[in-house]
């Protein structure tokens, strides 16, 4: 059973590497596109370009958050993989216990990180809602 767990964890590591690479490429493309829009903005920006720049910024922020989450998953997978290998070959139980404690600390830190980002996500949603209400009032002429 532990051997299957080790193989599954190794596959998880490979999936995380691929996801991190794809996210990094996408973030780079979006940042490049936003730089082009900023250059055009300095010349004569239209309202659509400014809106698309704001949208790109939100997308980049979301992708960077996803990238950080994938990085957490990657490190957890590596530590879990090493703990599984050590258990399969019954090598140094103290090291396995140490790795498990590190995984617990990472899990607690990740929960705190997620709570902080959840708060910023909620504040972002409140900003979006307030902006849409303001735009609605402007269209109605209030």
PDB file of C-alpha atoms in Angstrom:
ATOM      1  CA  UNK A   1       0.000   0.000   0.000  1.00  0.00           C
ATOM      2  CA  UNK A   2       2.831   2.401   0.821  1.00  0.00           C
ATOM      3  CA  UNK A   3       4.432   1.720  -2.560  1.00  0.00           C
ATOM      4  CA  UNK A   4       1.226   2.755  -4.315  1.00  0.00           C
ATOM      5  CA  UNK A   5       1.132   5.872  -2.132  1.00  0.00           C
ATOM      6  CA  UNK A   6       4.733   6.715  -3.098  1.00  0.00           C
ATOM      7  CA  UNK A   7       3.961   6.313  -6.818  1.00  0.00           C
ATOM      8  CA  UNK A   8       0.815   8.436  -6.518  1.00  0.00           C
ATOM      9  CA  UNK A   9       2.772  11.138  -4.717  1.00  0.00           C
ATOM     10  CA  UNK A  10       5.474  11.079  -7.409  1.00  0.00           C
ATOM     11  CA  UNK A  11       2.776  11.540 -10.055  1.00  0.00           C
ATOM     12  CA  UNK A  12       1.367  14.419  -7.999  1.00  0.00           C
ATOM     13  CA  UNK A  13       4.806  16.053  -7.991  1.00  0.00           C
ATOM     14  CA  UNK A  14       5.002  15.803 -11.780  1.00  0.00           C
ATOM     15  CA  UNK A  15       1.496  17.261 -12.156  1.00  0.00           C
ATOM     16  CA  UNK A  16       2.418  20.168  -9.867  1.00  0.00           C
ATOM     17  CA  UNK A  17       5.582  20.888 -11.861  1.00  0.00           C
ATOM     18  CA  UNK A  18       3.574  20.994 -15.089  1.00  0.00           C
ATOM     19  CA  UNK A  19       0.890  23.215 -13.553  1.00  0.00           C
ATOM     20  CA  UNK A  20       3.494  25.611 -12.115  1.00  0.00           C
ATOM     21  CA  UNK A  21       5.199  25.914 -15.494  1.00  0.00           C
ATOM     22  CA  UNK A  22       1.914  26.574 -17.315  1.00  0.00           C
ATOM     23  CA  UNK A  23       0.804  29.153 -14.751  1.00  0.00           C
ATOM     24  CA  UNK A  24       4.148  30.949 -14.919  1.00  0.00           C
ATOM     25  CA  UNK A  25       3.921  31.143 -18.729  1.00  0.00           C
ATOM     26  CA  UNK A  26       0.369  32.468 -18.562  1.00  0.00           C
ATOM     27  CA  UNK A  27       1.305  35.068 -15.944  1.00  0.00           C
ATOM     28  CA  UNK A  28       4.219  36.219 -18.111  1.00  0.00           C
ATOM     29  CA  UNK A  29       1.956  36.557 -21.166  1.00  0.00           C
ATOM     30  CA  UNK A  30      -0.643  38.558 -19.264  1.00  0.00           C
ATOM     31  CA  UNK A  31       1.987  40.838 -17.733  1.00  0.00           C
ATOM     32  CA  UNK A  32       3.462  41.442 -21.191  1.00  0.00           C
ATOM     33  CA  UNK A  33       0.008  42.253 -22.566  1.00  0.00           C
ATOM     34  CA  UNK A  34      -0.636  44.675 -19.705  1.00  0.00           C
ATOM     35  CA  UNK A  35       2.698  46.406 -20.395  1.00  0.00           C
ATOM     36  CA  UNK A  36       1.639  46.913 -24.014  1.00  0.00           C
ATOM     37  CA  UNK A  37      -1.669  48.394 -22.876  1.00  0.00           C
ATOM     38  CA  UNK A  38       0.176  50.695 -20.465  1.00  0.00           C
ATOM     39  CA  UNK A  39       2.368  51.955 -23.306  1.00  0.00           C
ATOM     40  CA  UNK A  40      -0.749  52.645 -25.373  1.00  0.00           C
ATOM     41  CA  UNK A  41      -2.381  54.268 -22.357  1.00  0.00           C
ATOM     42  CA  UNK A  42       0.406  56.812 -22.157  1.00  0.00           C
ATOM     43  CA  UNK A  43      -0.272  57.830 -25.754  1.00  0.00           C
ATOM     44  CA  UNK A  44      -4.069  58.000 -25.903  1.00  0.00           C
ATOM     45  CA  UNK A  45      -5.969  55.404 -23.974  1.00  0.00           C
ATOM     46  CA  UNK A  46      -9.556  54.529 -24.613  1.00  0.00           C
ATOM     47  CA  UNK A  47     -11.953  53.517 -21.883  1.00  0.00           C
ATOM     48  CA  UNK A  48     -11.924  49.942 -23.190  1.00  0.00           C
ATOM     49  CA  UNK A  49      -8.136  49.752 -22.874  1.00  0.00           C
ATOM     50  CA  UNK A  50      -8.263  50.970 -19.286  1.00  0.00           C
ATOM     51  CA  UNK A  51     -10.974  48.412 -18.481  1.00  0.00           C
ATOM     52  CA  UNK A  52      -8.987  45.640 -20.146  1.00  0.00           C
ATOM     53  CA  UNK A  53      -5.919  46.674 -18.148  1.00  0.00           C
ATOM     54  CA  UNK A  54      -7.919  46.424 -14.923  1.00  0.00           C
ATOM     55  CA  UNK A  55      -9.247  43.014 -16.009  1.00  0.00           C
ATOM     56  CA  UNK A  56      -5.733  41.819 -16.852  1.00  0.00           C
ATOM     57  CA  UNK A  57      -4.484  42.957 -13.454  1.00  0.00           C
ATOM     58  CA  UNK A  58      -7.225  40.950 -11.730  1.00  0.00           C
ATOM     59  CA  UNK A  59      -6.406  37.893 -13.865  1.00  0.00           C
ATOM     60  CA  UNK A  60      -2.705  38.171 -13.055  1.00  0.00           C
ATOM     61  CA  UNK A  61      -3.497  38.451  -9.340  1.00  0.00           C
ATOM     62  CA  UNK A  62      -5.702  35.346  -9.498  1.00  0.00           C
ATOM     63  CA  UNK A  63      -3.070  33.404 -11.435  1.00  0.00           C
ATOM     64  CA  UNK A  64      -0.340  34.421  -9.007  1.00  0.00           C
ATOM     65  CA  UNK A  65      -2.499  33.203  -6.134  1.00  0.00           C
ATOM     66  CA  UNK A  66      -3.019  29.915  -7.983  1.00  0.00           C
ATOM     67  CA  UNK A  67       0.734  29.720  -8.622  1.00  0.00           C
ATOM     68  CA  UNK A  68       1.462  30.126  -4.916  1.00  0.00           C
ATOM     69  CA  UNK A  69      -1.118  27.445  -4.093  1.00  0.00           C
ATOM     70  CA  UNK A  70       0.543  25.105  -6.584  1.00  0.00           C
ATOM     71  CA  UNK A  71       3.910  25.834  -4.979  1.00  0.00           C
ATOM     72  CA  UNK A  72       2.469  24.854  -1.567  1.00  0.00           C
ATOM     73  CA  UNK A  73       1.145  21.630  -3.123  1.00  0.00           C
ATOM     74  CA  UNK A  74       4.508  20.945  -4.748  1.00  0.00           C
ATOM     75  CA  UNK A  75       6.465  21.216  -1.493  1.00  0.00           C
ATOM     76  CA  UNK A  76       3.908  19.142   0.381  1.00  0.00           C
ATOM     77  CA  UNK A  77       4.082  16.467  -2.314  1.00  0.00           C
ATOM     78  CA  UNK A  78       7.871  16.320  -2.183  1.00  0.00           C
ATOM     79  CA  UNK A  79       7.914  15.950   1.597  1.00  0.00           C
ATOM     80  CA  UNK A  80       5.144  13.349   1.489  1.00  0.00           C
ATOM     81  CA  UNK A  81       7.051  11.459  -1.212  1.00  0.00           C
ATOM     82  CA  UNK A  82      10.231  11.352   0.872  1.00  0.00           C
ATOM     83  CA  UNK A  83       8.299  10.256   3.950  1.00  0.00           C
ATOM     84  CA  UNK A  84       6.646   7.490   1.896  1.00  0.00           C
ATOM     85  CA  UNK A  85       9.973   6.278   0.512  1.00  0.00           C
ATOM     86  CA  UNK A  86      11.493   6.238   3.994  1.00  0.00           C
ATOM     87  CA  UNK A  87       8.526   4.253   5.287  1.00  0.00           C
ATOM     88  CA  UNK A  88       8.598   1.765   2.393  1.00  0.00           C
ATOM     89  CA  UNK A  89      12.251   0.973   2.972  1.00  0.00           C
ATOM     90  CA  UNK A  90      11.919   1.357   6.763  1.00  0.00           C
ATOM     91  CA  UNK A  91      14.707   3.912   7.018  1.00  0.00           C
ATOM     92  CA  UNK A  92      15.106   6.226  10.027  1.00  0.00           C
ATOM     93  CA  UNK A  93      11.757   6.550  11.747  1.00  0.00           C
ATOM     94  CA  UNK A  94      12.964   9.749  13.446  1.00  0.00           C
ATOM     95  CA  UNK A  95      13.390  11.382  10.036  1.00  0.00           C
ATOM     96  CA  UNK A  96       9.888  10.291   9.009  1.00  0.00           C
ATOM     97  CA  UNK A  97       8.487  11.811  12.210  1.00  0.00           C
ATOM     98  CA  UNK A  98      10.413  15.030  11.549  1.00  0.00           C
ATOM     99  CA  UNK A  99       9.069  15.257   7.984  1.00  0.00           C
ATOM    100  CA  UNK A 100       5.536  14.662   9.252  1.00  0.00           C
ATOM    101  CA  UNK A 101       5.940  17.504  11.757  1.00  0.00           C
ATOM    102  CA  UNK A 102       7.164  19.763   8.959  1.00  0.00           C
ATOM    103  CA  UNK A 103       4.101  18.784   6.917  1.00  0.00           C
ATOM    104  CA  UNK A 104       1.865  19.694   9.853  1.00  0.00           C
ATOM    105  CA  UNK A 105       3.536  23.093  10.196  1.00  0.00           C
ATOM    106  CA  UNK A 106       3.176  23.685   6.455  1.00  0.00           C
ATOM    107  CA  UNK A 107      -0.490  22.720   6.685  1.00  0.00           C
ATOM    108  CA  UNK A 108      -1.101  25.179   9.512  1.00  0.00           C
ATOM    109  CA  UNK A 109       0.793  27.931   7.676  1.00  0.00           C
ATOM    110  CA  UNK A 110      -1.216  27.228   4.546  1.00  0.00           C
ATOM    111  CA  UNK A 111      -4.501  27.530   6.444  1.00  0.00           C
ATOM    112  CA  UNK A 112      -3.382  30.938   7.735  1.00  0.00           C
ATOM    113  CA  UNK A 113      -2.305  31.983   4.247  1.00  0.00           C
ATOM    114  CA  UNK A 114      -5.646  30.874   2.796  1.00  0.00           C
ATOM    115  CA  UNK A 115      -7.559  32.805   5.468  1.00  0.00           C
ATOM    116  CA  UNK A 116      -5.613  35.986   4.718  1.00  0.00           C
ATOM    117  CA  UNK A 117      -6.206  35.602   0.991  1.00  0.00           C
ATOM    118  CA  UNK A 118      -9.860  34.795   1.593  1.00  0.00           C
ATOM    119  CA  UNK A 119     -10.161  38.154   3.335  1.00  0.00           C
ATOM    120  CA  UNK A 120      -8.550  39.959   0.405  1.00  0.00           C
ATOM    121  CA  UNK A 121     -10.823  38.068  -1.993  1.00  0.00           C
ATOM    122  CA  UNK A 122     -13.888  39.181  -0.053  1.00  0.00           C
ATOM    123  CA  UNK A 123     -12.678  42.793  -0.068  1.00  0.00           C
ATOM    124  CA  UNK A 124     -12.102  42.492  -3.829  1.00  0.00           C
ATOM    125  CA  UNK A 125     -15.662  41.262  -4.277  1.00  0.00           C
ATOM    126  CA  UNK A 126     -16.959  44.166  -2.203  1.00  0.00           C
ATOM    127  CA  UNK A 127     -15.002  46.597  -4.410  1.00  0.00           C
ATOM    128  CA  UNK A 128     -16.427  44.998  -7.557  1.00  0.00           C
ATOM    129  CA  UNK A 129     -19.960  45.189  -6.149  1.00  0.00           C
ATOM    130  CA  UNK A 130     -19.542  48.817  -5.137  1.00  0.00           C
ATOM    131  CA  UNK A 131     -18.119  49.733  -8.548  1.00  0.00           C
ATOM    132  CA  UNK A 132     -20.979  48.002 -10.359  1.00  0.00           C
ATOM    133  CA  UNK A 133     -23.514  49.850  -8.162  1.00  0.00           C
ATOM    134  CA  UNK A 134     -21.810  53.181  -8.911  1.00  0.00           C
ATOM    135  CA  UNK A 135     -21.799  52.417 -12.646  1.00  0.00           C
ATOM    136  CA  UNK A 136     -25.475  51.445 -12.505  1.00  0.00           C
ATOM    137  CA  UNK A 137     -26.326  54.750 -10.812  1.00  0.00           C
ATOM    138  CA  UNK A 138     -24.361  56.686 -13.421  1.00  0.00           C
ATOM    139  CA  UNK A 139     -26.266  54.994 -16.241  1.00  0.00           C
ATOM    140  CA  UNK A 140     -29.571  55.802 -14.584  1.00  0.00           C
ATOM    141  CA  UNK A 141     -28.477  59.410 -14.105  1.00  0.00           C
ATOM    142  CA  UNK A 142     -28.587  59.423 -10.320  1.00  0.00           C
TER     143      UNK A 142
END
